[in-house]
Amino acid sequence: MAININNLNNNNQVSRTVQQQQSEVKTQVDQKASNSSQATKVSQDSVSLTPQARQLSDIQKKNGDAPTVNQKKVDQLKEAIQSGAYKVDAQKLADSIAKFEFDLL
């Protein structure tokens, strides 16, 4: 039976362990680099709007600039109603209601 007095085999085991640790560290570094490159790819995404979406956005901007209530017209109608000068055309009202209902179909 041979005895290893100089412990020569242990050096090979140590170098193998160091090599394994180095390869694990390299694998981890590669994974981190891969993750960071994926994050970079995500930041390169872009969005494009259709012409209809742009048109809708323009309409919304224009509508936002317009006053919500024409106070002058409201005041004129109030005065006309209070004074009895405002008259409702029953035929015109009925036609408008019928048109509205027909358009819903």
Tab-separated table of N, CA and C in Angstrom:
chain	number	residue	atom	x	y	z
A	1	MET	N	0.838	-1.151	0.000
A	1	MET	CA	0.000	0.000	0.000
A	1	MET	C	0.896	1.230	0.000
A	2	ALA	N	0.613	2.200	-0.893
A	2	ALA	CA	1.439	3.381	-1.024
A	2	ALA	C	0.825	4.505	-0.223
A	3	ILE	N	1.683	5.219	0.462
A	3	ILE	CA	1.232	6.370	1.240
A	3	ILE	C	1.761	7.628	0.559
A	4	ASN	N	0.870	8.586	0.418
A	4	ASN	CA	1.229	9.856	-0.221
A	4	ASN	C	1.760	10.780	0.872
A	5	ILE	N	3.051	10.810	1.037
A	5	ILE	CA	3.667	11.600	2.092
A	5	ILE	C	3.674	13.080	1.752
A	6	ASN	N	3.924	13.401	0.505
A	6	ASN	CA	4.034	14.801	0.092
A	6	ASN	C	2.673	15.458	-0.181
A	7	ASN	N	1.613	14.683	-0.113
A	7	ASN	CA	0.264	15.192	-0.336
A	7	ASN	C	0.151	15.852	-1.717
A	8	LEU	N	0.714	15.184	-2.712
A	8	LEU	CA	0.740	15.715	-4.059
A	8	LEU	C	-0.648	15.746	-4.700
A	9	ASN	N	-1.469	14.778	-4.405
A	9	ASN	CA	-2.802	14.747	-4.986
A	9	ASN	C	-3.656	15.922	-4.504
A	10	ASN	N	-3.435	16.417	-3.341
A	10	ASN	CA	-4.233	17.513	-2.776
A	10	ASN	C	-4.094	18.782	-3.622
A	11	ASN	N	-2.930	19.050	-4.206
A	11	ASN	CA	-2.733	20.225	-5.055
A	11	ASN	C	-3.644	20.175	-6.278
A	12	ASN	N	-3.796	18.990	-6.858
A	12	ASN	CA	-4.693	18.845	-8.009
A	12	ASN	C	-6.130	19.140	-7.610
A	13	GLN	N	-6.528	18.664	-6.430
A	13	GLN	CA	-7.889	18.903	-5.973
A	13	GLN	C	-8.123	20.394	-5.711
A	14	VAL	N	-7.146	21.068	-5.148
A	14	VAL	CA	-7.258	22.500	-4.865
A	14	VAL	C	-7.378	23.272	-6.181
A	15	SER	N	-6.565	22.936	-7.157
A	15	SER	CA	-6.617	23.657	-8.428
A	15	SER	C	-7.950	23.404	-9.135
A	16	ARG	N	-8.478	22.183	-9.007
A	16	ARG	CA	-9.784	21.897	-9.604
A	16	ARG	C	-10.875	22.717	-8.909
A	17	THR	N	-10.822	22.832	-7.606
A	17	THR	CA	-11.818	23.602	-6.859
A	17	THR	C	-11.745	25.071	-7.247
A	18	VAL	N	-10.567	25.609	-7.392
A	18	VAL	CA	-10.391	27.001	-7.793
A	18	VAL	C	-10.941	27.202	-9.204
A	19	GLN	N	-10.676	26.275	-10.089
A	19	GLN	CA	-11.185	26.373	-11.448
A	19	GLN	C	-12.713	26.327	-11.469
A	20	GLN	N	-13.290	25.460	-10.650
A	20	GLN	CA	-14.750	25.381	-10.578
A	20	GLN	C	-15.332	26.702	-10.049
A	21	GLN	N	-14.712	27.273	-9.035
A	21	GLN	CA	-15.192	28.542	-8.484
A	21	GLN	C	-15.068	29.660	-9.519
A	22	GLN	N	-13.981	29.659	-10.255
A	22	GLN	CA	-13.796	30.673	-11.287
A	22	GLN	C	-14.851	30.533	-12.384
A	23	SER	N	-15.153	29.309	-12.771
A	23	SER	CA	-16.164	29.112	-13.810
A	23	SER	C	-17.548	29.517	-13.299
A	24	GLU	N	-17.834	29.275	-12.014
A	24	GLU	CA	-19.119	29.705	-11.444
A	24	GLU	C	-19.228	31.222	-11.428
A	25	VAL	N	-18.148	31.884	-11.050
A	25	VAL	CA	-18.137	33.349	-11.027
A	25	VAL	C	-18.320	33.888	-12.440
A	26	LYS	N	-17.648	33.287	-13.387
A	26	LYS	CA	-17.777	33.724	-14.787
A	26	LYS	C	-19.214	33.536	-15.274
A	27	THR	N	-19.824	32.428	-14.921
A	27	THR	CA	-21.225	32.177	-15.296
A	27	THR	C	-22.139	33.238	-14.697
A	28	GLN	N	-21.914	33.593	-13.444
A	28	GLN	CA	-22.731	34.618	-12.784
A	28	GLN	C	-22.547	35.971	-13.468
A	29	VAL	N	-21.308	36.300	-13.812
A	29	VAL	CA	-21.038	37.571	-14.494
A	29	VAL	C	-21.725	37.596	-15.849
A	30	ASP	N	-21.663	36.475	-16.569
A	30	ASP	CA	-22.328	36.386	-17.874
A	30	ASP	C	-23.839	36.554	-17.739
A	31	GLN	N	-24.421	35.962	-16.689
A	31	GLN	CA	-25.856	36.094	-16.466
A	31	GLN	C	-26.231	37.540	-16.159
A	32	LYS	N	-25.431	38.217	-15.341
A	32	LYS	CA	-25.705	39.618	-15.016
A	32	LYS	C	-25.583	40.492	-16.261
A	33	ALA	N	-24.591	40.202	-17.094
A	33	ALA	CA	-24.422	40.959	-18.330
A	33	ALA	C	-25.604	40.719	-19.263
A	34	SER	N	-26.070	39.491	-19.313
A	34	SER	CA	-27.223	39.165	-20.152
A	34	SER	C	-28.461	39.897	-19.659
A	35	ASN	N	-28.663	39.924	-18.341
A	35	ASN	CA	-29.810	40.634	-17.769
A	35	ASN	C	-29.742	42.125	-18.060
A	36	SER	N	-28.555	42.712	-17.960
A	36	SER	CA	-28.438	44.145	-18.221
A	36	SER	C	-28.648	44.454	-19.701
A	37	SER	N	-28.229	43.541	-20.589
A	37	SER	CA	-28.472	43.785	-22.014
A	37	SER	C	-29.954	43.654	-22.333
A	38	GLN	N	-30.664	42.785	-21.628
A	38	GLN	CA	-32.107	42.674	-21.814
A	38	GLN	C	-32.790	43.942	-21.326
A	39	ALA	N	-32.310	44.507	-20.228
A	39	ALA	CA	-32.884	45.755	-19.730
A	39	ALA	C	-32.658	46.872	-20.736
A	40	THR	N	-31.512	46.864	-21.385
A	40	THR	CA	-31.234	47.869	-22.404
A	40	THR	C	-32.188	47.713	-23.573
A	41	LYS	N	-32.495	46.494	-23.957
A	41	LYS	CA	-33.405	46.255	-25.057
A	41	LYS	C	-34.797	46.781	-24.724
A	42	VAL	N	-35.219	46.630	-23.492
A	42	VAL	CA	-36.542	47.101	-23.095
A	42	VAL	C	-36.636	48.612	-23.234
A	43	SER	N	-35.577	49.327	-22.925
A	43	SER	CA	-35.621	50.778	-23.005
A	43	SER	C	-35.662	51.278	-24.448
A	44	GLN	N	-35.457	50.398	-25.416
A	44	GLN	CA	-35.474	50.791	-26.808
A	44	GLN	C	-36.844	50.613	-27.449
A	45	ASP	N	-37.852	50.220	-26.673
A	45	ASP	CA	-39.202	50.068	-27.211
A	45	ASP	C	-39.736	51.415	-27.658
A	46	SER	N	-40.676	51.375	-28.583
A	46	SER	CA	-41.261	52.615	-29.070
A	46	SER	C	-42.763	52.428	-29.267
A	47	VAL	N	-43.456	53.544	-29.360
A	47	VAL	CA	-44.898	53.549	-29.558
A	47	VAL	C	-45.210	54.413	-30.766
A	48	SER	N	-46.136	53.961	-31.588
A	48	SER	CA	-46.568	54.787	-32.710
A	48	SER	C	-48.088	54.890	-32.662
A	49	LEU	N	-48.576	56.078	-32.968
A	49	LEU	CA	-50.009	56.330	-32.929
A	49	LEU	C	-50.580	56.275	-34.337
A	50	THR	N	-51.784	55.755	-34.439
A	50	THR	CA	-52.457	55.721	-35.734
A	50	THR	C	-52.927	57.126	-36.077
A	51	PRO	N	-53.204	57.388	-37.333
A	51	PRO	CA	-53.724	58.713	-37.707
A	51	PRO	C	-55.034	59.046	-36.987
A	52	GLN	N	-55.868	58.035	-36.755
A	52	GLN	CA	-57.125	58.279	-36.044
A	52	GLN	C	-56.858	58.707	-34.602
A	53	ALA	N	-55.869	58.092	-33.967
A	53	ALA	CA	-55.542	58.457	-32.593
A	53	ALA	C	-54.997	59.882	-32.529
A	54	ARG	N	-54.184	60.260	-33.507
A	54	ARG	CA	-53.668	61.633	-33.544
A	54	ARG	C	-54.808	62.630	-33.749
A	55	GLN	N	-55.737	62.269	-34.634
A	55	GLN	CA	-56.872	63.150	-34.898
A	55	GLN	C	-57.731	63.295	-33.644
A	56	LEU	N	-57.959	62.205	-32.942
A	56	LEU	CA	-58.733	62.252	-31.707
A	56	LEU	C	-58.023	63.114	-30.663
A	57	SER	N	-56.716	62.984	-30.580
A	57	SER	CA	-55.950	63.805	-29.639
A	57	SER	C	-56.070	65.293	-29.972
A	58	ASP	N	-55.998	65.618	-31.264
A	58	ASP	CA	-56.144	67.020	-31.682
A	58	ASP	C	-57.533	67.557	-31.337
A	59	ILE	N	-58.546	66.747	-31.562
A	59	ILE	CA	-59.912	67.171	-31.252
A	59	ILE	C	-60.073	67.405	-29.752
A	60	GLN	N	-59.503	66.515	-28.954
A	60	GLN	CA	-59.589	66.673	-27.500
A	60	GLN	C	-58.890	67.945	-27.035
A	61	LYS	N	-57.755	68.264	-27.638
A	61	LYS	CA	-57.050	69.496	-27.279
A	61	LYS	C	-57.884	70.719	-27.625
A	62	LYS	N	-58.473	70.719	-28.832
A	62	LYS	CA	-59.307	71.847	-29.243
A	62	LYS	C	-60.533	71.971	-28.347
A	63	ASN	N	-61.122	70.842	-27.993
A	63	ASN	CA	-62.304	70.837	-27.146
A	63	ASN	C	-61.960	71.326	-25.737
A	64	GLY	N	-60.775	71.022	-25.274
A	64	GLY	CA	-60.347	71.465	-23.953
A	64	GLY	C	-60.182	72.977	-23.879
A	65	ASP	N	-59.866	73.603	-25.008
A	65	ASP	CA	-59.686	75.049	-25.043
A	65	ASP	C	-61.018	75.793	-25.094
A	66	ALA	N	-62.062	75.143	-25.571
A	66	ALA	CA	-63.367	75.793	-25.714
A	66	ALA	C	-64.036	75.934	-24.345
A	67	PRO	N	-64.791	77.000	-24.149
A	67	PRO	CA	-65.504	77.142	-22.876
A	67	PRO	C	-66.578	76.066	-22.760
A	68	THR	N	-66.805	75.602	-21.557
A	68	THR	CA	-67.767	74.523	-21.369
A	68	THR	C	-69.204	75.018	-21.438
A	69	VAL	N	-69.453	76.257	-21.032
A	69	VAL	CA	-70.812	76.805	-21.028
A	69	VAL	C	-70.781	78.194	-21.656
A	70	ASN	N	-71.718	78.417	-22.567
A	70	ASN	CA	-71.867	79.743	-23.154
A	70	ASN	C	-72.812	80.522	-22.234
A	71	GLN	N	-72.228	81.184	-21.254
A	71	GLN	CA	-73.021	81.842	-20.221
A	71	GLN	C	-73.933	82.932	-20.789
A	72	LYS	N	-73.484	83.599	-21.824
A	72	LYS	CA	-74.297	84.657	-22.441
A	72	LYS	C	-75.596	84.082	-22.984
A	73	LYS	N	-75.490	82.957	-23.686
A	73	LYS	CA	-76.687	82.319	-24.254
A	73	LYS	C	-77.599	81.811	-23.141
A	74	VAL	N	-77.036	81.263	-22.087
A	74	VAL	CA	-77.827	80.776	-20.952
A	74	VAL	C	-78.616	81.925	-20.336
A	75	ASP	N	-77.969	83.050	-20.153
A	75	ASP	CA	-78.653	84.219	-19.569
A	75	ASP	C	-79.782	84.707	-20.473
A	76	GLN	N	-79.548	84.704	-21.797
A	76	GLN	CA	-80.601	85.134	-22.733
A	76	GLN	C	-81.806	84.201	-22.672
A	77	LEU	N	-81.558	82.898	-22.599
A	77	LEU	CA	-82.663	81.935	-22.518
A	77	LEU	C	-83.431	82.087	-21.205
A	78	LYS	N	-82.728	82.315	-20.121
A	78	LYS	CA	-83.395	82.530	-18.825
A	78	LYS	C	-84.318	83.736	-18.895
A	79	GLU	N	-83.824	84.806	-19.458
A	79	GLU	CA	-84.639	86.019	-19.583
A	79	GLU	C	-85.868	85.770	-20.444
A	80	ALA	N	-85.682	85.074	-21.573
A	80	ALA	CA	-86.797	84.807	-22.482
A	80	ALA	C	-87.853	83.938	-21.807
A	81	ILE	N	-87.428	82.943	-21.042
A	81	ILE	CA	-88.382	82.068	-20.347
A	81	ILE	C	-89.134	82.841	-19.278
A	82	GLN	N	-88.422	83.653	-18.490
A	82	GLN	CA	-89.056	84.419	-17.404
A	82	GLN	C	-90.031	85.467	-17.945
A	83	SER	N	-89.698	86.035	-19.062
A	83	SER	CA	-90.575	87.076	-19.625
A	83	SER	C	-91.714	86.488	-20.456
A	84	GLY	N	-91.663	85.194	-20.744
A	84	GLY	CA	-92.701	84.559	-21.530
A	84	GLY	C	-92.477	84.692	-23.020
A	85	ALA	N	-91.334	85.213	-23.452
A	85	ALA	CA	-91.037	85.390	-24.867
A	85	ALA	C	-90.550	84.097	-25.521
A	86	TYR	N	-90.156	83.136	-24.735
A	86	TYR	CA	-89.641	81.875	-25.291
A	86	TYR	C	-90.814	80.964	-25.600
A	87	LYS	N	-90.958	80.607	-26.836
A	87	LYS	CA	-92.048	79.736	-27.288
A	87	LYS	C	-91.453	78.442	-27.840
A	88	VAL	N	-92.078	77.323	-27.509
A	88	VAL	CA	-91.632	76.021	-27.990
A	88	VAL	C	-92.483	75.646	-29.193
A	89	ASP	N	-91.841	75.302	-30.302
A	89	ASP	CA	-92.536	74.827	-31.496
A	89	ASP	C	-92.751	73.326	-31.317
A	90	ALA	N	-93.980	72.921	-31.021
A	90	ALA	CA	-94.298	71.535	-30.720
A	90	ALA	C	-93.966	70.609	-31.891
A	91	GLN	N	-94.242	71.034	-33.104
A	91	GLN	CA	-93.975	70.191	-34.276
A	91	GLN	C	-92.474	69.964	-34.453
A	92	LYS	N	-91.704	71.026	-34.298
A	92	LYS	CA	-90.239	70.918	-34.440
A	92	LYS	C	-89.674	70.010	-33.351
A	93	LEU	N	-90.182	70.134	-32.122
A	93	LEU	CA	-89.732	69.293	-31.013
A	93	LEU	C	-90.053	67.826	-31.305
A	94	ALA	N	-91.277	67.538	-31.783
A	94	ALA	CA	-91.673	66.163	-32.095
A	94	ALA	C	-90.814	65.594	-33.214
A	95	ASP	N	-90.525	66.381	-34.222
A	95	ASP	CA	-89.665	65.918	-35.317
A	95	ASP	C	-88.259	65.587	-34.818
A	96	SER	N	-87.734	66.424	-33.951
A	96	SER	CA	-86.387	66.198	-33.404
A	96	SER	C	-86.338	64.927	-32.570
A	97	ILE	N	-87.372	64.704	-31.753
A	97	ILE	CA	-87.413	63.493	-30.927
A	97	ILE	C	-87.505	62.255	-31.825
A	98	ALA	N	-88.355	62.301	-32.842
A	98	ALA	CA	-88.500	61.170	-33.757
A	98	ALA	C	-87.187	60.886	-34.493
A	99	LYS	N	-86.507	61.917	-34.940
A	99	LYS	CA	-85.218	61.743	-35.637
A	99	LYS	C	-84.192	61.110	-34.708
A	100	PHE	N	-84.143	61.573	-33.469
A	100	PHE	CA	-83.210	61.045	-32.495
A	100	PHE	C	-83.474	59.556	-32.263
A	101	GLU	N	-84.720	59.187	-32.069
A	101	GLU	CA	-85.089	57.792	-31.839
A	101	GLU	C	-84.762	56.950	-33.060
A	102	PHE	N	-85.005	57.463	-34.247
A	102	PHE	CA	-84.726	56.722	-35.470
A	102	PHE	C	-83.222	56.501	-35.639
A	103	ASP	N	-82.428	57.487	-35.273
A	103	ASP	CA	-80.962	57.362	-35.382
A	103	ASP	C	-80.395	56.343	-34.422
A	104	LEU	N	-81.092	56.063	-33.318
A	104	LEU	CA	-80.619	55.064	-32.365
A	104	LEU	C	-80.720	53.646	-32.919
A	105	LEU	N	-81.635	53.462	-33.849
A	105	LEU	CA	-81.804	52.117	-34.439
A	105	LEU	C	-80.729	51.900	-35.411
